[in-house]
PDB file of C-alpha atoms in Angstrom:
ATOM      1  CA  ALA A  50       0.000   0.000   0.000  1.00 76.00           C
ATOM      2  CA  GLN A  51       1.133   3.521  -0.617  1.00 80.00           C
ATOM      3  CA  SER A  52       1.059   6.488   1.699  1.00 88.00           C
ATOM      4  CA  VAL A  53       2.100  10.099   1.821  1.00 93.00           C
ATOM      5  CA  THR A  54       3.424  12.121   4.715  1.00 94.00           C
ATOM      6  CA  GLN A  55       3.656  15.874   4.579  1.00 95.00           C
ATOM      7  CA  LEU A  56       5.879  17.266   7.290  1.00 93.00           C
ATOM      8  CA  GLY A  57       4.394  20.359   8.838  1.00 91.00           C
ATOM      9  CA  SER A  58       0.734  21.224   8.641  1.00 92.00           C
ATOM     10  CA  HIS A  59       1.662  24.915   8.534  1.00 95.00           C
ATOM     11  CA  VAL A  60       4.658  26.654   7.023  1.00 97.00           C
ATOM     12  CA  SER A  61       5.236  30.382   7.268  1.00 97.00           C
ATOM     13  CA  VAL A  62       7.754  32.286   5.155  1.00 97.00           C
ATOM     14  CA  SER A  63       8.454  35.902   4.403  1.00 97.00           C
ATOM     15  CA  GLU A  64       7.779  37.291   0.968  1.00 97.00           C
ATOM     16  CA  GLY A  65      10.862  36.721  -1.163  1.00 97.00           C
ATOM     17  CA  ALA A  66      12.138  33.856   0.975  1.00 98.00           C
ATOM     18  CA  LEU A  67      12.644  30.261  -0.064  1.00 98.00           C
ATOM     19  CA  VAL A  68       9.624  28.002   0.106  1.00 98.00           C
ATOM     20  CA  LEU A  69      10.230  24.380   1.085  1.00 98.00           C
ATOM     21  CA  LEU A  70       7.322  22.009   1.600  1.00 98.00           C
ATOM     22  CA  ARG A  71       8.275  18.486   2.542  1.00 98.00           C
ATOM     23  CA  CYS A  72       6.725  15.281   1.288  1.00 97.00           C
ATOM     24  CA  ASN A  73       7.742  11.704   1.883  1.00 97.00           C
ATOM     25  CA  TYR A  74       6.018   8.733   0.343  1.00 94.00           C
ATOM     26  CA  SER A  75       5.838   5.019   0.781  1.00 92.00           C
ATOM     27  CA  SER A  76       5.315   2.726  -2.166  1.00 87.00           C
ATOM     28  CA  SER A  77       6.273  -0.804  -3.081  1.00 82.00           C
ATOM     29  CA  VAL A  78       6.326  -0.009  -6.787  1.00 83.00           C
ATOM     30  CA  PRO A  79       7.652   2.970  -8.746  1.00 83.00           C
ATOM     31  CA  PRO A  80       5.266   5.812  -7.947  1.00 88.00           C
ATOM     32  CA  TYR A  81       3.814   8.737  -9.785  1.00 91.00           C
ATOM     33  CA  LEU A  82       4.072  11.795  -7.564  1.00 93.00           C
ATOM     34  CA  PHE A  83       2.124  15.022  -7.654  1.00 94.00           C
ATOM     35  CA  TRP A  84       1.859  18.385  -5.990  1.00 97.00           C
ATOM     36  CA  TYR A  85      -1.450  20.221  -6.020  1.00 95.00           C
ATOM     37  CA  VAL A  86      -2.428  23.655  -4.757  1.00 95.00           C
ATOM     38  CA  GLN A  87      -5.829  24.537  -3.358  1.00 92.00           C
ATOM     39  CA  TYR A  88      -7.113  28.032  -2.764  1.00 90.00           C
ATOM     40  CA  PRO A  89     -10.008  28.571  -0.331  1.00 85.00           C
ATOM     41  CA  ASN A  90     -13.276  27.023  -1.476  1.00 79.00           C
ATOM     42  CA  GLN A  91     -11.771  25.855  -4.728  1.00 83.00           C
ATOM     43  CA  GLY A  92     -10.752  22.568  -6.251  1.00 85.00           C
ATOM     44  CA  LEU A  93      -7.208  21.364  -6.734  1.00 90.00           C
ATOM     45  CA  GLN A  94      -4.836  22.637  -9.352  1.00 92.00           C
ATOM     46  CA  LEU A  95      -1.876  20.575 -10.481  1.00 92.00           C
ATOM     47  CA  LEU A  96       1.447  22.278  -9.822  1.00 95.00           C
ATOM     48  CA  LEU A  97       3.710  19.550 -11.147  1.00 94.00           C
ATOM     49  CA  LYS A  98       4.088  15.827 -11.435  1.00 92.00           C
ATOM     50  CA  TYR A  99       6.760  13.191 -11.672  1.00 93.00           C
ATOM     51  CA  THR A 100       6.118  10.062 -13.684  1.00 88.00           C
ATOM     52  CA  THR A 101       9.385   8.923 -15.219  1.00 85.00           C
ATOM     53  CA  GLY A 102      12.589  10.451 -16.503  1.00 87.00           C
ATOM     54  CA  ALA A 103      14.199  13.557 -15.078  1.00 90.00           C
ATOM     55  CA  THR A 104      13.968  13.616 -11.327  1.00 92.00           C
ATOM     56  CA  LEU A 105      13.880  17.406 -11.081  1.00 96.00           C
ATOM     57  CA  VAL A 106      10.460  18.507 -12.181  1.00 96.00           C
ATOM     58  CA  LYS A 107       9.495  22.077 -12.917  1.00 96.00           C
ATOM     59  CA  GLY A 108       5.933  23.217 -12.547  1.00 95.00           C
ATOM     60  CA  ILE A 109       3.806  26.288 -12.780  1.00 94.00           C
ATOM     61  CA  ASN A 110       4.274  29.509 -10.844  1.00 93.00           C
ATOM     62  CA  GLY A 111       7.997  28.913 -10.363  1.00 96.00           C
ATOM     63  CA  PHE A 112       7.645  25.760  -8.289  1.00 97.00           C
ATOM     64  CA  GLU A 113       9.797  22.702  -8.692  1.00 97.00           C
ATOM     65  CA  ALA A 114      10.243  19.377  -6.946  1.00 98.00           C
ATOM     66  CA  GLU A 115      12.885  16.703  -6.929  1.00 96.00           C
ATOM     67  CA  PHE A 116      12.161  13.006  -6.786  1.00 95.00           C
ATOM     68  CA  LYS A 117      14.713  11.306  -4.566  1.00 95.00           C
ATOM     69  CA  LYS A 118      14.171   7.584  -4.571  1.00 93.00           C
ATOM     70  CA  SER A 119      16.818   6.882  -1.939  1.00 93.00           C
ATOM     71  CA  GLU A 120      15.101   9.252   0.463  1.00 94.00           C
ATOM     72  CA  THR A 121      11.552   8.463  -0.731  1.00 95.00           C
ATOM     73  CA  SER A 122      10.983  12.180  -0.896  1.00 96.00           C
ATOM     74  CA  PHE A 123       9.392  14.654  -3.265  1.00 97.00           C
ATOM     75  CA  HIS A 124       9.881  18.042  -1.648  1.00 98.00           C
ATOM     76  CA  LEU A 125       8.399  21.150  -3.249  1.00 98.00           C
ATOM     77  CA  THR A 126      10.460  24.319  -3.505  1.00 98.00           C
ATOM     78  CA  LYS A 127      10.230  27.832  -4.835  1.00 98.00           C
ATOM     79  CA  PRO A 128      13.174  30.226  -4.650  1.00 97.00           C
ATOM     80  CA  SER A 129      11.187  33.327  -3.798  1.00 97.00           C
ATOM     81  CA  ALA A 130       7.777  33.343  -2.163  1.00 97.00           C
ATOM     82  CA  HIS A 131       5.037  35.652  -3.345  1.00 97.00           C
ATOM     83  CA  MET A 132       1.966  36.699  -1.430  1.00 96.00           C
ATOM     84  CA  SER A 133      -0.176  34.916  -4.002  1.00 95.00           C
ATOM     85  CA  ASP A 134       1.476  31.605  -3.070  1.00 97.00           C
ATOM     86  CA  ALA A 135      -0.439  31.515   0.203  1.00 96.00           C
ATOM     87  CA  ALA A 136      -2.653  28.429  -0.103  1.00 96.00           C
ATOM     88  CA  GLU A 137      -2.984  24.792   0.874  1.00 94.00           C
ATOM     89  CA  TYR A 138      -0.579  22.385  -0.822  1.00 96.00           C
ATOM     90  CA  PHE A 139      -1.139  18.677  -1.203  1.00 95.00           C
ATOM     91  CA  CYS A 140       1.395  16.035  -2.107  1.00 96.00           C
ATOM     92  CA  ALA A 141      -0.056  12.912  -3.694  1.00 94.00           C
ATOM     93  CA  VAL A 142       1.130   9.500  -4.787  1.00 92.00           C
ATOM     94  CA  ARG A 143      -0.262   7.028  -7.262  1.00 86.00           C
ATOM     95  CA  ALA A 144       1.346   3.620  -7.559  1.00 76.00           C
ATOM     96  CA  GLY A 145       0.170   0.515  -9.330  1.00 69.00           C
ATOM     97  CA  GLY A 146      -3.494   1.345  -9.278  1.00 68.00           C
ATOM     98  CA  PHE A 147      -6.281   3.762  -9.995  1.00 69.00           C
ATOM     99  CA  LYS A 148      -6.225   5.468  -6.652  1.00 81.00           C
ATOM    100  CA  THR A 149      -4.413   8.687  -5.831  1.00 87.00           C
ATOM    101  CA  ILE A 150      -3.498   9.046  -2.178  1.00 89.00           C
ATOM    102  CA  PHE A 151      -3.239  12.569  -0.832  1.00 91.00           C
ATOM    103  CA  GLY A 152      -1.174  13.828   2.031  1.00 92.00           C
ATOM    104  CA  ALA A 153      -2.765  15.752   4.857  1.00 91.00           C
ATOM    105  CA  GLY A 154      -1.806  19.059   3.301  1.00 94.00           C
ATOM    106  CA  THR A 155       0.444  21.943   4.266  1.00 96.00           C
ATOM    107  CA  ARG A 156      -0.892  25.428   4.585  1.00 95.00           C
ATOM    108  CA  LEU A 157       1.592  28.013   3.380  1.00 97.00           C
ATOM    109  CA  PHE A 158       1.488  31.468   4.913  1.00 97.00           C
ATOM    110  CA  VAL A 159       3.442  34.274   3.289  1.00 97.00           C
ATOM    111  CA  LYS A 160       4.274  37.303   5.418  1.00 96.00           C
ATOM    112  CA  ALA A 161       4.783  40.710   3.922  1.00 94.00           C
TER     113      ALA A 161
ATOM    114  CA  GLY B 183      -8.226  22.796 -22.009  1.00 63.00           C
ATOM    115  CA  ALA B 184      -9.235  20.011 -19.612  1.00 81.00           C
ATOM    116  CA  VAL B 185     -11.864  21.830 -17.592  1.00 88.00           C
ATOM    117  CA  VAL B 186     -14.092  20.133 -15.058  1.00 93.00           C
ATOM    118  CA  SER B 187     -17.153  21.901 -13.737  1.00 94.00           C
ATOM    119  CA  GLN B 188     -19.380  21.181 -10.789  1.00 96.00           C
ATOM    120  CA  HIS B 189     -22.906  22.327 -10.125  1.00 96.00           C
ATOM    121  CA  PRO B 190     -24.023  23.691  -7.821  1.00 97.00           C
ATOM    122  CA  SER B 191     -21.072  25.396  -6.173  1.00 95.00           C
ATOM    123  CA  ARG B 192     -22.988  25.733  -2.940  1.00 96.00           C
ATOM    124  CA  VAL B 193     -26.155  24.087  -1.695  1.00 97.00           C
ATOM    125  CA  ILE B 194     -28.064  24.317   1.544  1.00 97.00           C
ATOM    126  CA  CYS B 195     -30.740  21.758   2.241  1.00 96.00           C
ATOM    127  CA  LYS B 196     -32.903  20.528   5.056  1.00 96.00           C
ATOM    128  CA  SER B 197     -32.167  17.333   6.896  1.00 97.00           C
ATOM    129  CA  GLY B 198     -33.866  14.365   5.264  1.00 96.00           C
ATOM    130  CA  THR B 199     -33.847  15.714   1.743  1.00 97.00           C
ATOM    131  CA  SER B 200     -31.714  14.510  -1.156  1.00 97.00           C
ATOM    132  CA  VAL B 201     -29.184  16.587  -3.035  1.00 97.00           C
ATOM    133  CA  LYS B 202     -27.692  15.964  -6.456  1.00 97.00           C
ATOM    134  CA  ILE B 203     -24.278  17.292  -7.455  1.00 97.00           C
ATOM    135  CA  GLU B 204     -23.207  17.268 -11.080  1.00 97.00           C
ATOM    136  CA  CYS B 205     -19.673  16.916 -12.387  1.00 96.00           C
ATOM    137  CA  ARG B 206     -18.977  17.614 -16.040  1.00 95.00           C
ATOM    138  CA  SER B 207     -15.875  17.394 -18.166  1.00 92.00           C
ATOM    139  CA  LEU B 208     -16.317  20.320 -20.530  1.00 92.00           C
ATOM    140  CA  ASP B 209     -13.749  19.716 -23.231  1.00 87.00           C
ATOM    141  CA  PHE B 210     -12.737  16.080 -22.988  1.00 86.00           C
ATOM    142  CA  GLN B 211     -14.233  12.666 -22.548  1.00 88.00           C
ATOM    143  CA  ALA B 212     -13.719  11.382 -19.050  1.00 87.00           C
ATOM    144  CA  THR B 213     -13.394   7.637 -18.945  1.00 85.00           C
ATOM    145  CA  THR B 214     -12.969   7.735 -15.197  1.00 88.00           C
ATOM    146  CA  MET B 215     -14.390  10.102 -12.629  1.00 91.00           C
ATOM    147  CA  PHE B 216     -13.639  10.298  -8.943  1.00 93.00           C
ATOM    148  CA  TRP B 217     -15.581  11.741  -6.045  1.00 95.00           C
ATOM    149  CA  TYR B 218     -13.792  13.086  -3.004  1.00 95.00           C
ATOM    150  CA  ARG B 219     -14.956  14.501   0.271  1.00 95.00           C
ATOM    151  CA  GLN B 220     -12.945  17.099   2.125  1.00 90.00           C
ATOM    152  CA  PHE B 221     -13.552  17.980   5.738  1.00 83.00           C
ATOM    153  CA  PRO B 222     -12.516  21.418   7.029  1.00 78.00           C
ATOM    154  CA  LYS B 223      -8.764  21.795   7.094  1.00 73.00           C
ATOM    155  CA  LYS B 224      -8.350  18.164   6.103  1.00 78.00           C
ATOM    156  CA  SER B 225      -7.143  16.248   3.115  1.00 83.00           C
ATOM    157  CA  LEU B 226      -9.233  14.723   0.374  1.00 88.00           C
ATOM    158  CA  MET B 227     -10.880  11.405   1.079  1.00 91.00           C
ATOM    159  CA  LEU B 228     -11.718   9.310  -1.970  1.00 91.00           C
ATOM    160  CA  MET B 229     -15.317   8.208  -1.821  1.00 95.00           C
ATOM    161  CA  ALA B 230     -15.713   6.334  -5.071  1.00 93.00           C
ATOM    162  CA  THR B 231     -14.395   5.786  -8.564  1.00 91.00           C
ATOM    163  CA  SER B 232     -16.690   5.492 -11.524  1.00 89.00           C
ATOM    164  CA  ASN B 233     -16.142   4.440 -15.106  1.00 85.00           C
ATOM    165  CA  GLU B 234     -18.619   5.409 -17.766  1.00 81.00           C
ATOM    166  CA  GLY B 235     -21.386   2.872 -18.072  1.00 80.00           C
ATOM    167  CA  SER B 236     -20.284   0.865 -15.061  1.00 82.00           C
ATOM    168  CA  LYS B 237     -21.222   0.767 -11.424  1.00 87.00           C
ATOM    169  CA  ALA B 238     -19.104   2.901  -9.168  1.00 91.00           C
ATOM    170  CA  THR B 239     -16.485   1.351  -6.956  1.00 91.00           C
ATOM    171  CA  TYR B 240     -16.854   2.656  -3.432  1.00 94.00           C
ATOM    172  CA  GLU B 241     -14.123   2.969  -0.873  1.00 92.00           C
ATOM    173  CA  GLN B 242     -14.373   1.097   2.362  1.00 92.00           C
ATOM    174  CA  GLY B 243     -16.632   2.830   4.828  1.00 93.00           C
ATOM    175  CA  VAL B 244     -18.582   4.811   2.235  1.00 95.00           C
ATOM    176  CA  GLU B 245     -22.278   3.958   2.185  1.00 94.00           C
ATOM    177  CA  LYS B 246     -23.354   3.068  -1.332  1.00 93.00           C
ATOM    178  CA  ASP B 247     -27.021   3.665  -0.607  1.00 94.00           C
ATOM    179  CA  LYS B 248     -26.323   7.041   0.920  1.00 96.00           C
ATOM    180  CA  PHE B 249     -24.019   8.369  -1.767  1.00 97.00           C
ATOM    181  CA  LEU B 250     -25.416   7.364  -5.136  1.00 95.00           C
ATOM    182  CA  ILE B 251     -23.035   7.822  -8.042  1.00 94.00           C
ATOM    183  CA  ASN B 252     -24.033   7.682 -11.670  1.00 90.00           C
ATOM    184  CA  HIS B 253     -21.644   8.014 -14.603  1.00 88.00           C
ATOM    185  CA  ALA B 254     -24.108   7.942 -17.451  1.00 82.00           C
ATOM    186  CA  SER B 255     -21.951   9.502 -20.134  1.00 89.00           C
ATOM    187  CA  LEU B 256     -18.327  10.309 -20.872  1.00 89.00           C
ATOM    188  CA  THR B 257     -18.861  13.893 -19.770  1.00 92.00           C
ATOM    189  CA  LEU B 258     -21.198  13.650 -16.807  1.00 93.00           C
ATOM    190  CA  SER B 259     -21.164  12.037 -13.396  1.00 93.00           C
ATOM    191  CA  THR B 260     -23.575  12.760 -10.581  1.00 95.00           C
ATOM    192  CA  LEU B 261     -23.375  12.286  -6.847  1.00 97.00           C
ATOM    193  CA  THR B 262     -26.671  12.153  -4.981  1.00 97.00           C
ATOM    194  CA  VAL B 263     -26.608  12.468  -1.234  1.00 97.00           C
ATOM    195  CA  THR B 264     -29.783  10.750  -0.110  1.00 97.00           C
ATOM    196  CA  SER B 265     -31.620  11.602   3.090  1.00 96.00           C
ATOM    197  CA  ALA B 266     -28.958  14.113   3.981  1.00 96.00           C
ATOM    198  CA  HIS B 267     -28.055  14.788   7.579  1.00 96.00           C
ATOM    199  CA  PRO B 268     -25.933  17.519   9.152  1.00 96.00           C
ATOM    200  CA  GLU B 269     -22.950  15.175   9.341  1.00 95.00           C
ATOM    201  CA  ASP B 270     -23.005  14.971   5.543  1.00 96.00           C
ATOM    202  CA  SER B 271     -22.131  18.655   5.389  1.00 95.00           C
ATOM    203  CA  SER B 272     -18.804  18.886   3.634  1.00 94.00           C
ATOM    204  CA  PHE B 273     -16.925  20.019   0.565  1.00 93.00           C
ATOM    205  CA  TYR B 274     -17.351  17.536  -2.265  1.00 96.00           C
ATOM    206  CA  ILE B 275     -14.847  17.545  -5.119  1.00 94.00           C
ATOM    207  CA  CYS B 276     -14.961  15.545  -8.311  1.00 95.00           C
ATOM    208  CA  SER B 277     -12.129  14.842 -10.678  1.00 93.00           C
ATOM    209  CA  ALA B 278     -11.947  13.337 -14.120  1.00 92.00           C
ATOM    210  CA  SER B 279      -9.346  11.556 -16.180  1.00 88.00           C
ATOM    211  CA  TRP B 280      -9.347  10.911 -19.893  1.00 81.00           C
ATOM    212  CA  GLY B 281      -6.928   8.087 -19.918  1.00 71.00           C
ATOM    213  CA  PRO B 282      -5.674   5.159 -17.944  1.00 65.00           C
ATOM    214  CA  ILE B 283      -4.824   6.699 -14.645  1.00 61.00           C
ATOM    215  CA  VAL B 284      -2.303   3.996 -13.970  1.00 59.00           C
ATOM    216  CA  SER B 285      -0.141   5.332 -16.774  1.00 60.00           C
ATOM    217  CA  GLY B 286       0.199   8.688 -15.094  1.00 64.00           C
ATOM    218  CA  TRP B 287      -2.420  10.576 -17.039  1.00 73.00           C
ATOM    219  CA  GLU B 288      -3.618  13.596 -15.197  1.00 79.00           C
ATOM    220  CA  GLN B 289      -6.679  13.958 -13.042  1.00 86.00           C
ATOM    221  CA  PHE B 290      -8.490  17.243 -13.503  1.00 90.00           C
ATOM    222  CA  PHE B 291     -10.386  18.561 -10.533  1.00 92.00           C
ATOM    223  CA  GLY B 292     -13.641  20.406 -10.359  1.00 93.00           C
ATOM    224  CA  PRO B 293     -14.035  23.530  -8.222  1.00 92.00           C
ATOM    225  CA  GLY B 294     -15.956  21.691  -5.522  1.00 93.00           C
ATOM    226  CA  THR B 295     -19.448  21.864  -4.041  1.00 95.00           C
ATOM    227  CA  ARG B 296     -20.064  23.093  -0.524  1.00 94.00           C
ATOM    228  CA  LEU B 297     -22.981  21.160   0.976  1.00 96.00           C
ATOM    229  CA  THR B 298     -24.599  22.404   4.165  1.00 96.00           C
ATOM    230  CA  VAL B 299     -27.348  20.331   5.715  1.00 97.00           C
ATOM    231  CA  LEU B 300     -29.476  22.121   8.281  1.00 96.00           C
TER     232      LEU B 300
END
């Protein structure tokens, strides 16, 4: 069975600072990994995904994530936070089946 | 492209009534649709998976008779909450995929429906 752990339910950064949201997964088969963003009262928007190939994945809005198999991690980063990045972020894993498992989410706060 | 809509966006109903939520893929044919429930400040919980023309596959603990799912066409799936009670109040999100999800094809999410049962 697969699972996802997001470290830190809340992360607060200053505008312009590095954003780092942590995600670790568990899977017995090669996984597909995703990061989604959710704004209040809205659905989920895909930021980026890893399926195969290059382990450093670039997404929308300046976000990127690196798949590290040895660490079973897929941390999300952005070099410089913007106020508009404040939202809920979900890491998700899909491995060997039709089901996508979501992490508990990390709320990102951006301080002016 | 790849837009998924939900209707209504918000609904308030009285306890004991039934509510239908529609999920439509606007510009693609969705072979598979998923229904999720999200509690306040919580993650998404998969309720069921439906393939067009087939019966939905429900996750463990989800009442099939309470949450009726119909996937009648490649662009429409409906979730009916029957005999709703206040504990059914939640944010319901659908998503759709046009291809075999196991091969990494993307799920597209609808904007969600906020259900409040009084």
